[in-house]
PDB file of C-alpha atoms in Angstrom:
ATOM      1  CA  MET N   1      32.250 233.498 -71.936  1.00 92.00           C
ATOM      2  CA  ASN N   2      32.256 236.444 -69.346  1.00 95.00           C
ATOM      3  CA  ALA N   3      33.157 235.969 -65.738  1.00 97.00           C
ATOM      4  CA  VAL N   4      33.338 237.548 -62.005  1.00 97.00           C
ATOM      5  CA  VAL N   5      35.885 235.688 -59.647  1.00 97.00           C
ATOM      6  CA  PHE N   6      35.621 236.181 -56.013  1.00 96.00           C
ATOM      7  CA  ALA N   7      39.247 234.567 -54.819  1.00 96.00           C
ATOM      8  CA  TYR N   8      41.781 234.256 -52.185  1.00 94.00           C
ATOM      9  CA  SER N   9      44.592 232.012 -51.367  1.00 93.00           C
ATOM     10  CA  ALA N  10      46.621 229.430 -53.301  1.00 95.00           C
ATOM     11  CA  ILE N  11      43.534 228.048 -54.831  1.00 97.00           C
ATOM     12  CA  GLY N  12      42.375 231.471 -55.721  1.00 97.00           C
ATOM     13  CA  ASP N  13      45.471 232.028 -57.224  1.00 97.00           C
ATOM     14  CA  ARG N  14      45.756 228.720 -59.591  1.00 97.00           C
ATOM     15  CA  CYS N  15      42.202 228.743 -60.628  1.00 98.00           C
ATOM     16  CA  LEU N  16      42.055 232.490 -61.703  1.00 98.00           C
ATOM     17  CA  ARG N  17      45.248 231.249 -63.611  1.00 98.00           C
ATOM     18  CA  VAL N  18      43.328 228.625 -65.171  1.00 98.00           C
ATOM     19  CA  LEU N  19      40.454 230.464 -66.389  1.00 98.00           C
ATOM     20  CA  HIS N  20      43.054 232.922 -67.907  1.00 97.00           C
ATOM     21  CA  ALA N  21      44.796 230.323 -69.791  1.00 97.00           C
ATOM     22  CA  ALA N  22      41.426 228.661 -70.883  1.00 97.00           C
ATOM     23  CA  GLY N  23      40.242 232.088 -72.550  1.00 97.00           C
ATOM     24  CA  VAL N  24      37.680 233.000 -70.282  1.00 97.00           C
ATOM     25  CA  ASP N  25      36.898 236.885 -69.925  1.00 97.00           C
ATOM     26  CA  VAL N  26      37.409 237.940 -66.581  1.00 98.00           C
ATOM     27  CA  LYS N  27      35.573 240.940 -66.057  1.00 97.00           C
ATOM     28  CA  LEU N  28      36.316 241.498 -62.289  1.00 96.00           C
ATOM     29  CA  VAL N  29      38.351 239.706 -59.341  1.00 96.00           C
ATOM     30  CA  VAL N  30      36.776 240.164 -56.039  1.00 95.00           C
ATOM     31  CA  THR N  31      39.494 239.666 -53.184  1.00 94.00           C
ATOM     32  CA  HIS N  32      40.257 240.365 -49.527  1.00 88.00           C
ATOM     33  CA  ALA N  33      42.695 242.573 -48.202  1.00 83.00           C
ATOM     34  CA  ASP N  34      45.166 240.848 -45.741  1.00 77.00           C
ATOM     35  CA  HIS N  35      44.757 240.745 -42.345  1.00 72.00           C
ATOM     36  CA  PRO N  36      46.978 243.073 -40.162  1.00 68.00           C
ATOM     37  CA  GLY N  37      49.673 240.523 -38.750  1.00 69.00           C
ATOM     38  CA  GLU N  38      48.463 237.288 -41.049  1.00 70.00           C
ATOM     39  CA  THR N  39      51.202 235.271 -42.388  1.00 72.00           C
ATOM     40  CA  ILE N  40      50.896 235.406 -46.336  1.00 76.00           C
ATOM     41  CA  TRP N  41      52.306 231.848 -47.379  1.00 78.00           C
ATOM     42  CA  PHE N  42      50.328 231.591 -51.120  1.00 83.00           C
ATOM     43  CA  GLN N  43      50.366 233.769 -53.842  1.00 88.00           C
ATOM     44  CA  ARG N  44      48.157 236.894 -53.245  1.00 92.00           C
ATOM     45  CA  VAL N  45      45.364 237.120 -55.611  1.00 95.00           C
ATOM     46  CA  ALA N  46      45.468 240.637 -55.822  1.00 94.00           C
ATOM     47  CA  ASP N  47      49.065 240.309 -57.367  1.00 95.00           C
ATOM     48  CA  THR N  48      47.799 237.456 -60.026  1.00 97.00           C
ATOM     49  CA  ALA N  49      45.101 239.781 -61.124  1.00 97.00           C
ATOM     50  CA  SER N  50      47.586 242.787 -61.468  1.00 96.00           C
ATOM     51  CA  GLU N  51      50.264 240.226 -63.251  1.00 96.00           C
ATOM     52  CA  LEU N  52      47.129 239.088 -65.818  1.00 97.00           C
ATOM     53  CA  GLY N  53      45.647 242.799 -66.285  1.00 97.00           C
ATOM     54  CA  LEU N  54      42.662 242.021 -64.461  1.00 97.00           C
ATOM     55  CA  PRO N  55      40.469 244.584 -62.720  1.00 95.00           C
ATOM     56  CA  VAL N  56      40.561 243.979 -58.735  1.00 94.00           C
ATOM     57  CA  LEU N  57      38.182 245.020 -56.071  1.00 92.00           C
ATOM     58  CA  TYR N  58      39.014 244.460 -52.364  1.00 90.00           C
ATOM     59  CA  ALA N  59      35.892 243.641 -50.832  1.00 81.00           C
ATOM     60  CA  HIS N  60      35.752 243.272 -46.923  1.00 70.00           C
ATOM     61  CA  GLU N  61      32.415 241.623 -47.137  1.00 65.00           C
ATOM     62  CA  VAL N  62      29.863 240.834 -49.647  1.00 72.00           C
ATOM     63  CA  SER N  63      27.741 244.016 -48.488  1.00 72.00           C
ATOM     64  CA  ASP N  64      30.449 246.225 -49.781  1.00 76.00           C
ATOM     65  CA  PRO N  65      28.630 249.301 -51.363  1.00 78.00           C
ATOM     66  CA  GLN N  66      30.747 249.192 -54.316  1.00 80.00           C
ATOM     67  CA  LEU N  67      30.044 245.651 -55.411  1.00 85.00           C
ATOM     68  CA  PRO N  68      26.625 246.035 -56.808  1.00 82.00           C
ATOM     69  CA  ALA N  69      27.449 248.646 -59.539  1.00 86.00           C
ATOM     70  CA  ARG N  70      30.773 246.932 -60.193  1.00 88.00           C
ATOM     71  CA  MET N  71      28.758 243.603 -60.693  1.00 88.00           C
ATOM     72  CA  ALA N  72      26.347 245.367 -62.883  1.00 87.00           C
ATOM     73  CA  GLN N  73      28.985 246.952 -64.989  1.00 90.00           C
ATOM     74  CA  ALA N  74      30.718 243.314 -65.481  1.00 92.00           C
ATOM     75  CA  GLN N  75      27.207 241.473 -66.489  1.00 93.00           C
ATOM     76  CA  PRO N  76      28.902 238.231 -65.726  1.00 96.00           C
ATOM     77  CA  ASP N  77      27.837 234.770 -67.761  1.00 96.00           C
ATOM     78  CA  VAL N  78      29.223 233.099 -64.687  1.00 97.00           C
ATOM     79  CA  ILE N  79      30.407 233.705 -60.935  1.00 97.00           C
ATOM     80  CA  PHE N  80      33.233 231.836 -59.620  1.00 98.00           C
ATOM     81  CA  SER N  81      34.230 231.403 -56.164  1.00 97.00           C
ATOM     82  CA  PHE N  82      37.684 229.944 -55.071  1.00 97.00           C
ATOM     83  CA  TYR N  83      38.376 230.039 -51.569  1.00 94.00           C
ATOM     84  CA  PHE N  84      36.745 233.328 -50.735  1.00 94.00           C
ATOM     85  CA  ARG N  85      35.962 233.700 -47.482  1.00 88.00           C
ATOM     86  CA  ASP N  86      32.417 234.739 -47.529  1.00 89.00           C
ATOM     87  CA  MET N  87      29.240 233.196 -48.422  1.00 90.00           C
ATOM     88  CA  LEU N  88      28.057 234.845 -51.410  1.00 91.00           C
ATOM     89  CA  PRO N  89      24.057 235.592 -51.423  1.00 88.00           C
ATOM     90  CA  ILE N  90      21.509 234.329 -53.608  1.00 90.00           C
ATOM     91  CA  GLY N  91      20.678 237.745 -55.108  1.00 88.00           C
ATOM     92  CA  LEU N  92      24.197 237.951 -56.353  1.00 89.00           C
ATOM     93  CA  LEU N  93      24.414 234.426 -57.525  1.00 91.00           C
ATOM     94  CA  SER N  94      21.449 234.962 -59.567  1.00 90.00           C
ATOM     95  CA  LEU N  95      23.275 237.645 -61.566  1.00 90.00           C
ATOM     96  CA  ALA N  96      25.189 235.211 -63.591  1.00 93.00           C
ATOM     97  CA  GLY N  97      23.169 233.521 -66.426  1.00 90.00           C
ATOM     98  CA  LYS N  98      25.137 230.232 -66.649  1.00 93.00           C
ATOM     99  CA  GLY N  99      25.347 229.463 -63.229  1.00 95.00           C
ATOM    100  CA  ALA N 100      27.644 230.061 -60.047  1.00 97.00           C
ATOM    101  CA  PHE N 101      30.361 227.937 -59.179  1.00 98.00           C
ATOM    102  CA  ASN N 102      32.513 227.383 -55.935  1.00 98.00           C
ATOM    103  CA  MET N 103      35.647 225.278 -55.669  1.00 98.00           C
ATOM    104  CA  HIS N 104      35.976 223.517 -52.455  1.00 98.00           C
ATOM    105  CA  GLY N 105      39.051 221.859 -50.545  1.00 98.00           C
ATOM    106  CA  SER N 106      37.314 218.370 -49.929  1.00 98.00           C
ATOM    107  CA  LEU N 107      35.356 215.531 -51.535  1.00 98.00           C
ATOM    108  CA  LEU N 108      31.891 216.680 -51.008  1.00 98.00           C
ATOM    109  CA  PRO N 109      29.640 216.183 -49.404  1.00 98.00           C
ATOM    110  CA  ARG N 110      32.257 215.400 -46.814  1.00 97.00           C
ATOM    111  CA  TYR N 111      33.895 218.381 -44.908  1.00 98.00           C
ATOM    112  CA  ARG N 112      31.601 220.873 -45.990  1.00 97.00           C
ATOM    113  CA  GLY N 113      32.585 224.262 -44.186  1.00 96.00           C
ATOM    114  CA  ARG N 114      35.780 226.108 -43.148  1.00 94.00           C
ATOM    115  CA  ALA N 115      39.223 224.415 -43.194  1.00 95.00           C
ATOM    116  CA  PRO N 116      38.433 221.377 -44.956  1.00 97.00           C
ATOM    117  CA  VAL N 117      42.381 220.028 -45.593  1.00 98.00           C
ATOM    118  CA  ASN N 118      42.842 220.421 -41.815  1.00 97.00           C
ATOM    119  CA  TRP N 119      39.787 218.839 -40.365  1.00 97.00           C
ATOM    120  CA  ALA N 120      40.447 216.005 -42.853  1.00 98.00           C
ATOM    121  CA  VAL N 121      44.170 215.439 -41.763  1.00 98.00           C
ATOM    122  CA  LEU N 122      42.875 215.734 -38.165  1.00 98.00           C
ATOM    123  CA  HIS N 123      40.621 213.227 -38.364  1.00 98.00           C
ATOM    124  CA  GLY N 124      43.367 210.769 -39.645  1.00 98.00           C
ATOM    125  CA  GLU N 125      41.788 210.493 -43.359  1.00 98.00           C
ATOM    126  CA  THR N 126      44.034 208.609 -46.045  1.00 98.00           C
ATOM    127  CA  GLU N 127      42.174 210.749 -48.930  1.00 98.00           C
ATOM    128  CA  THR N 128      40.340 214.127 -49.834  1.00 98.00           C
ATOM    129  CA  GLY N 129      40.143 216.339 -52.812  1.00 98.00           C
ATOM    130  CA  ALA N 130      38.695 219.374 -54.549  1.00 98.00           C
ATOM    131  CA  THR N 131      35.025 219.455 -55.340  1.00 98.00           C
ATOM    132  CA  LEU N 132      33.337 222.266 -58.208  1.00 98.00           C
ATOM    133  CA  HIS N 133      29.743 222.664 -57.417  1.00 98.00           C
ATOM    134  CA  GLU N 134      26.945 225.061 -58.031  1.00 97.00           C
ATOM    135  CA  MET N 135      26.447 227.885 -55.072  1.00 97.00           C
ATOM    136  CA  VAL N 136      23.051 227.740 -53.449  1.00 95.00           C
ATOM    137  CA  ALA N 137      21.748 229.424 -50.101  1.00 91.00           C
ATOM    138  CA  LYS N 138      23.549 226.758 -47.851  1.00 92.00           C
ATOM    139  CA  PRO N 139      27.331 226.552 -47.650  1.00 93.00           C
ATOM    140  CA  ASP N 140      29.039 223.750 -49.927  1.00 96.00           C
ATOM    141  CA  ALA N 141      25.220 222.221 -50.629  1.00 96.00           C
ATOM    142  CA  GLY N 142      24.810 222.721 -54.453  1.00 97.00           C
ATOM    143  CA  ALA N 143      25.046 219.952 -57.207  1.00 98.00           C
ATOM    144  CA  ILE N 144      28.325 218.658 -57.734  1.00 98.00           C
ATOM    145  CA  VAL N 145      30.098 219.266 -61.267  1.00 98.00           C
ATOM    146  CA  ASP N 146      33.486 217.278 -60.876  1.00 98.00           C
ATOM    147  CA  GLN N 147      35.592 216.094 -58.448  1.00 98.00           C
ATOM    148  CA  CYS N 148      39.135 214.961 -58.295  1.00 98.00           C
ATOM    149  CA  ALA N 149      40.803 212.910 -55.388  1.00 98.00           C
ATOM    150  CA  VAL N 150      44.161 213.010 -53.677  1.00 98.00           C
ATOM    151  CA  PRO N 151      45.954 210.852 -51.125  1.00 98.00           C
ATOM    152  CA  ILE N 152      46.864 211.912 -47.665  1.00 98.00           C
ATOM    153  CA  LEU N 153      50.069 210.015 -46.450  1.00 98.00           C
ATOM    154  CA  PRO N 154      50.761 209.070 -43.019  1.00 97.00           C
ATOM    155  CA  ASP N 155      53.194 211.938 -42.493  1.00 98.00           C
ATOM    156  CA  ASP N 156      51.928 214.473 -44.601  1.00 98.00           C
ATOM    157  CA  THR N 157      51.308 217.681 -43.235  1.00 98.00           C
ATOM    158  CA  ALA N 158      48.122 219.771 -44.183  1.00 98.00           C
ATOM    159  CA  TRP N 159      50.208 222.217 -45.903  1.00 97.00           C
ATOM    160  CA  GLN N 160      51.726 219.422 -48.262  1.00 98.00           C
ATOM    161  CA  VAL N 161      47.921 218.065 -48.571  1.00 98.00           C
ATOM    162  CA  ALA N 162      46.570 221.596 -49.319  1.00 97.00           C
ATOM    163  CA  GLN N 163      49.257 221.649 -52.618  1.00 97.00           C
ATOM    164  CA  LYS N 164      47.991 218.369 -53.495  1.00 98.00           C
ATOM    165  CA  VAL N 165      44.339 219.825 -53.287  1.00 98.00           C
ATOM    166  CA  THR N 166      45.579 222.961 -55.234  1.00 98.00           C
ATOM    167  CA  VAL N 167      46.852 220.802 -57.923  1.00 98.00           C
ATOM    168  CA  ALA N 168      43.250 218.680 -57.663  1.00 98.00           C
ATOM    169  CA  ALA N 169      41.385 222.169 -58.240  1.00 98.00           C
ATOM    170  CA  GLU N 170      43.158 223.125 -61.468  1.00 98.00           C
ATOM    171  CA  ILE N 171      42.445 219.817 -62.816  1.00 98.00           C
ATOM    172  CA  VAL N 172      38.714 219.810 -61.810  1.00 98.00           C
ATOM    173  CA  LEU N 173      38.129 223.482 -63.072  1.00 98.00           C
ATOM    174  CA  TRP N 174      40.120 222.671 -66.535  1.00 98.00           C
ATOM    175  CA  ARG N 175      38.256 219.851 -67.607  1.00 97.00           C
ATOM    176  CA  SER N 176      34.980 221.208 -66.369  1.00 98.00           C
ATOM    177  CA  LEU N 177      35.125 224.661 -68.167  1.00 97.00           C
ATOM    178  CA  PRO N 178      34.118 223.315 -71.466  1.00 97.00           C
ATOM    179  CA  GLY N 179      30.683 221.891 -70.112  1.00 96.00           C
ATOM    180  CA  ILE N 180      30.219 225.255 -68.308  1.00 96.00           C
ATOM    181  CA  VAL N 181      30.832 227.297 -71.553  1.00 94.00           C
ATOM    182  CA  ALA N 182      28.485 224.922 -73.360  1.00 93.00           C
ATOM    183  CA  GLY N 183      25.677 225.019 -71.028  1.00 89.00           C
ATOM    184  CA  GLY N 184      25.803 220.827 -70.564  1.00 90.00           C
ATOM    185  CA  TYR N 185      27.741 220.671 -67.593  1.00 93.00           C
ATOM    186  CA  PRO N 186      26.982 217.492 -65.151  1.00 93.00           C
ATOM    187  CA  ARG N 187      25.135 217.893 -62.166  1.00 95.00           C
ATOM    188  CA  ARG N 188      25.480 214.951 -59.357  1.00 96.00           C
ATOM    189  CA  LEU N 189      23.550 214.931 -56.115  1.00 96.00           C
ATOM    190  CA  ASN N 190      25.366 216.673 -53.463  1.00 97.00           C
ATOM    191  CA  ASP N 191      23.690 214.539 -50.330  1.00 96.00           C
ATOM    192  CA  ILE N 192      24.528 216.724 -47.463  1.00 94.00           C
ATOM    193  CA  ALA N 193      22.689 214.523 -45.061  1.00 94.00           C
ATOM    194  CA  ARG N 194      25.328 211.816 -46.042  1.00 93.00           C
ATOM    195  CA  GLY N 195      28.221 214.125 -45.517  1.00 94.00           C
ATOM    196  CA  SER N 196      29.808 216.414 -42.568  1.00 95.00           C
ATOM    197  CA  TYR N 197      29.981 220.251 -41.695  1.00 94.00           C
ATOM    198  CA  PHE N 198      32.999 221.620 -39.900  1.00 94.00           C
ATOM    199  CA  GLY N 199      33.549 225.357 -38.569  1.00 90.00           C
ATOM    200  CA  ARG N 200      36.569 227.639 -38.290  1.00 86.00           C
ATOM    201  CA  ARG N 201      39.318 226.627 -36.389  1.00 87.00           C
ATOM    202  CA  THR N 202      41.079 229.188 -34.189  1.00 87.00           C
ATOM    203  CA  PRO N 203      44.981 228.966 -32.766  1.00 86.00           C
ATOM    204  CA  GLU N 204      43.599 227.932 -29.540  1.00 90.00           C
ATOM    205  CA  ASP N 205      42.273 224.640 -31.047  1.00 93.00           C
ATOM    206  CA  GLY N 206      46.030 223.817 -31.467  1.00 96.00           C
ATOM    207  CA  ARG N 207      46.733 223.115 -27.887  1.00 97.00           C
ATOM    208  CA  ILE N 208      48.147 219.441 -27.094  1.00 98.00           C
ATOM    209  CA  ASP N 209      46.648 217.712 -24.509  1.00 98.00           C
ATOM    210  CA  TRP N 210      49.771 214.958 -23.879  1.00 98.00           C
ATOM    211  CA  SER N 211      46.991 212.515 -22.070  1.00 97.00           C
ATOM    212  CA  ARG N 212      45.469 211.735 -25.434  1.00 98.00           C
ATOM    213  CA  PRO N 213      46.425 208.868 -27.498  1.00 97.00           C
ATOM    214  CA  ALA N 214      49.667 209.213 -29.791  1.00 97.00           C
ATOM    215  CA  SER N 215      47.846 208.946 -33.304  1.00 97.00           C
ATOM    216  CA  GLU N 216      45.387 211.757 -32.408  1.00 98.00           C
ATOM    217  CA  ILE N 217      48.019 213.827 -30.842  1.00 98.00           C
ATOM    218  CA  TYR N 218      50.294 213.500 -34.150  1.00 98.00           C
ATOM    219  CA  ASN N 219      47.333 214.088 -36.435  1.00 98.00           C
ATOM    220  CA  LEU N 220      46.795 217.501 -34.523  1.00 98.00           C
ATOM    221  CA  ILE N 221      50.282 218.007 -35.434  1.00 98.00           C
ATOM    222  CA  ARG N 222      50.056 217.464 -38.612  1.00 98.00           C
ATOM    223  CA  ALA N 223      46.871 219.347 -39.277  1.00 98.00           C
ATOM    224  CA  VAL N 224      48.340 222.560 -37.867  1.00 97.00           C
ATOM    225  CA  ALA N 225      51.604 222.539 -38.872  1.00 96.00           C
ATOM    226  CA  PRO N 226      53.437 225.981 -39.960  1.00 93.00           C
ATOM    227  CA  PRO N 227      52.681 227.804 -41.906  1.00 92.00           C
ATOM    228  CA  TYR N 228      49.366 227.395 -39.789  1.00 92.00           C
ATOM    229  CA  PRO N 229      49.346 228.472 -36.002  1.00 92.00           C
ATOM    230  CA  GLY N 230      50.833 225.020 -35.191  1.00 95.00           C
ATOM    231  CA  ALA N 231      50.446 222.479 -32.368  1.00 98.00           C
ATOM    232  CA  PHE N 232      51.445 223.808 -29.171  1.00 98.00           C
ATOM    233  CA  SER N 233      52.378 223.326 -25.368  1.00 97.00           C
ATOM    234  CA  ASP N 234      52.918 226.088 -22.427  1.00 96.00           C
ATOM    235  CA  VAL N 235      55.809 225.243 -20.721  1.00 96.00           C
ATOM    236  CA  ALA N 236      57.380 227.567 -17.939  1.00 94.00           C
ATOM    237  CA  GLY N 237      55.297 230.307 -19.643  1.00 92.00           C
ATOM    238  CA  ARG N 238      56.717 229.836 -23.006  1.00 95.00           C
ATOM    239  CA  ARG N 239      54.457 228.724 -25.856  1.00 96.00           C
ATOM    240  CA  LEU N 240      56.316 225.782 -27.834  1.00 98.00           C
ATOM    241  CA  VAL N 241      55.036 224.968 -31.257  1.00 98.00           C
ATOM    242  CA  VAL N 242      55.841 221.527 -32.646  1.00 98.00           C
ATOM    243  CA  GLY N 243      56.800 222.400 -35.956  1.00 97.00           C
ATOM    244  CA  GLU N 244      57.882 219.123 -37.371  1.00 97.00           C
ATOM    245  CA  ALA N 245      57.333 215.725 -35.468  1.00 98.00           C
ATOM    246  CA  ARG N 246      56.899 211.763 -36.210  1.00 98.00           C
ATOM    247  CA  LEU N 247      55.227 209.274 -34.482  1.00 97.00           C
ATOM    248  CA  LEU N 248      57.762 206.864 -33.055  1.00 96.00           C
ATOM    249  CA  PRO N 249      56.835 202.790 -32.843  1.00 94.00           C
ATOM    250  CA  PRO N 250      55.848 201.401 -29.558  1.00 91.00           C
ATOM    251  CA  ASP N 251      58.496 200.774 -27.001  1.00 88.00           C
ATOM    252  CA  ALA N 252      60.934 203.380 -28.648  1.00 90.00           C
ATOM    253  CA  VAL N 253      61.234 205.006 -25.301  1.00 90.00           C
ATOM    254  CA  PRO N 254      61.475 203.831 -21.563  1.00 89.00           C
ATOM    255  CA  ALA N 255      58.330 202.881 -20.076  1.00 90.00           C
ATOM    256  CA  GLY N 256      56.724 205.012 -17.021  1.00 90.00           C
ATOM    257  CA  LEU N 257      57.500 208.576 -18.373  1.00 94.00           C
ATOM    258  CA  ALA N 258      54.696 210.998 -17.727  1.00 95.00           C
ATOM    259  CA  PRO N 259      52.805 212.384 -20.507  1.00 96.00           C
ATOM    260  CA  GLY N 260      54.292 215.617 -21.861  1.00 97.00           C
ATOM    261  CA  LEU N 261      57.625 216.995 -23.440  1.00 97.00           C
ATOM    262  CA  HIS N 262      60.785 215.376 -22.195  1.00 97.00           C
ATOM    263  CA  VAL N 263      64.445 215.316 -23.414  1.00 96.00           C
ATOM    264  CA  ILE N 264      65.722 211.717 -23.836  1.00 95.00           C
ATOM    265  CA  GLY N 265      69.485 211.286 -25.117  1.00 92.00           C
ATOM    266  CA  GLU N 266      69.908 212.818 -28.261  1.00 94.00           C
ATOM    267  CA  ARG N 267      66.091 213.636 -28.990  1.00 96.00           C
ATOM    268  CA  ILE N 268      62.952 215.712 -27.798  1.00 97.00           C
ATOM    269  CA  VAL N 269      60.036 213.422 -27.204  1.00 98.00           C
ATOM    270  CA  GLY N 270      56.433 214.028 -26.486  1.00 98.00           C
ATOM    271  CA  ILE N 271      55.014 211.206 -24.192  1.00 97.00           C
ATOM    272  CA  CYS N 272      51.510 210.454 -25.006  1.00 97.00           C
ATOM    273  CA  GLY N 273      48.596 209.156 -23.008  1.00 96.00           C
ATOM    274  CA  ASP N 274      48.743 205.674 -24.128  1.00 95.00           C
ATOM    275  CA  GLY N 275      52.601 205.067 -23.641  1.00 94.00           C
ATOM    276  CA  ARG N 276      53.976 205.905 -27.324  1.00 96.00           C
ATOM    277  CA  ALA N 277      56.312 208.575 -28.150  1.00 97.00           C
ATOM    278  CA  ILE N 278      56.498 211.360 -30.698  1.00 98.00           C
ATOM    279  CA  HIS N 279      59.695 212.492 -31.912  1.00 98.00           C
ATOM    280  CA  VAL N 280      59.705 216.182 -32.033  1.00 98.00           C
ATOM    281  CA  ARG N 281      62.028 216.975 -34.736  1.00 97.00           C
ATOM    282  CA  GLN N 282      61.402 220.839 -34.821  1.00 98.00           C
ATOM    283  CA  LEU N 283      60.187 222.715 -31.258  1.00 98.00           C
ATOM    284  CA  LEU N 284      59.508 226.747 -32.172  1.00 97.00           C
ATOM    285  CA  CYS N 285      58.961 229.470 -29.299  1.00 96.00           C
ATOM    286  CA  HIS N 286      58.240 232.931 -31.198  1.00 94.00           C
ATOM    287  CA  GLY N 287      59.660 231.167 -34.383  1.00 92.00           C
ATOM    288  CA  ALA N 288      63.199 230.516 -33.126  1.00 96.00           C
ATOM    289  CA  GLN N 289      64.324 227.017 -32.514  1.00 96.00           C
ATOM    290  CA  VAL N 290      64.479 225.387 -28.976  1.00 97.00           C
ATOM    291  CA  ASP N 291      66.881 222.832 -28.698  1.00 96.00           C
ATOM    292  CA  ARG N 292      67.421 220.135 -26.091  1.00 96.00           C
ATOM    293  CA  ALA N 293      69.246 222.192 -23.895  1.00 96.00           C
ATOM    294  CA  ALA N 294      66.983 225.151 -23.957  1.00 96.00           C
ATOM    295  CA  LEU N 295      63.783 222.714 -23.612  1.00 97.00           C
ATOM    296  CA  SER N 296      65.700 220.837 -20.343  1.00 96.00           C
ATOM    297  CA  THR N 297      65.939 224.478 -18.913  1.00 96.00           C
ATOM    298  CA  LEU N 298      62.565 225.278 -19.244  1.00 96.00           C
ATOM    299  CA  LEU N 299      61.341 221.989 -17.865  1.00 95.00           C
ATOM    300  CA  PHE N 300      63.446 222.531 -14.688  1.00 93.00           C
ATOM    301  CA  GLN N 301      61.925 225.573 -14.181  1.00 93.00           C
ATOM    302  CA  ARG N 302      58.523 224.057 -14.506  1.00 88.00           C
ATOM    303  CA  ASP N 303      59.101 221.291 -12.304  1.00 85.00           C
ATOM    304  CA  HIS N 304      60.660 223.799  -9.734  1.00 80.00           C
ATOM    305  CA  ARG N 305      57.470 225.893 -10.056  1.00 72.00           C
ATOM    306  CA  GLY N 306      55.255 222.866  -9.822  1.00 65.00           C
ATOM    307  CA  GLU N 307      53.353 223.500 -12.782  1.00 63.00           C
ATOM    308  CA  LEU N 308      51.554 220.686 -14.927  1.00 59.00           C
ATOM    309  CA  ASN N 309      52.972 220.009 -18.586  1.00 57.00           C
TER     310      ASN N 309
END
């Protein structure tokens, strides 16, 4: 079986390796060039393809003028998309005689769209997973081939959940390939009317509103914790990113403190709108650790200027 693979990120790396291990003849790997300033915390698909001896095309978008000729040369039986950032047009998908398939990082039809793992953690879900589905005109709307669920533990960050989802994607792809090769894979309705769709998140979405309940703020911190941009507060003109935190039990801190960051004894804590507190175990400013003394100085400067937390 010949394949063309559109891929990026960790799931792109691992699923490409699954195809190679299963003996799929990958004629072309299409991937993205890294954005300037982007933090690369995963194995680059281009490096994986080079390691496996596979031809690579860097496509900034699916309208890349080189793509039609390269696709015609490859003559794929199957097209796979593994965390590629662009939707593939129907005209492109129709070039694959045995189908075109996408790996999505949620249990479809829930969390269609962008950043599915981050959104699931943000909403306090206790489970997510990976879904292999047929590609159609609408995003993440084609028939479901297979799924694998993974748990989201109460203190898991999105990065930790993403690692589990990557393994789930490997499992789903490995056990789906025989049916795809034979042309007899299962097709289950992906009822998008019963699901949910979410768009792209931006770094500004990580701003903490300390007036919100502690559980909501803690989920935000977990959802965007490094290597993602991080949940943050601005204090005395400095952007402070919460790198690691834990939700404290009720009555763990004195009552009556204003919402926001505080230094209490040996801990940095965030007081939330419902009176509960979050223990900030790592606080960063431009990647450098902010200790209790440094935060106390910033809080003093803020209070002296009369700024809000």
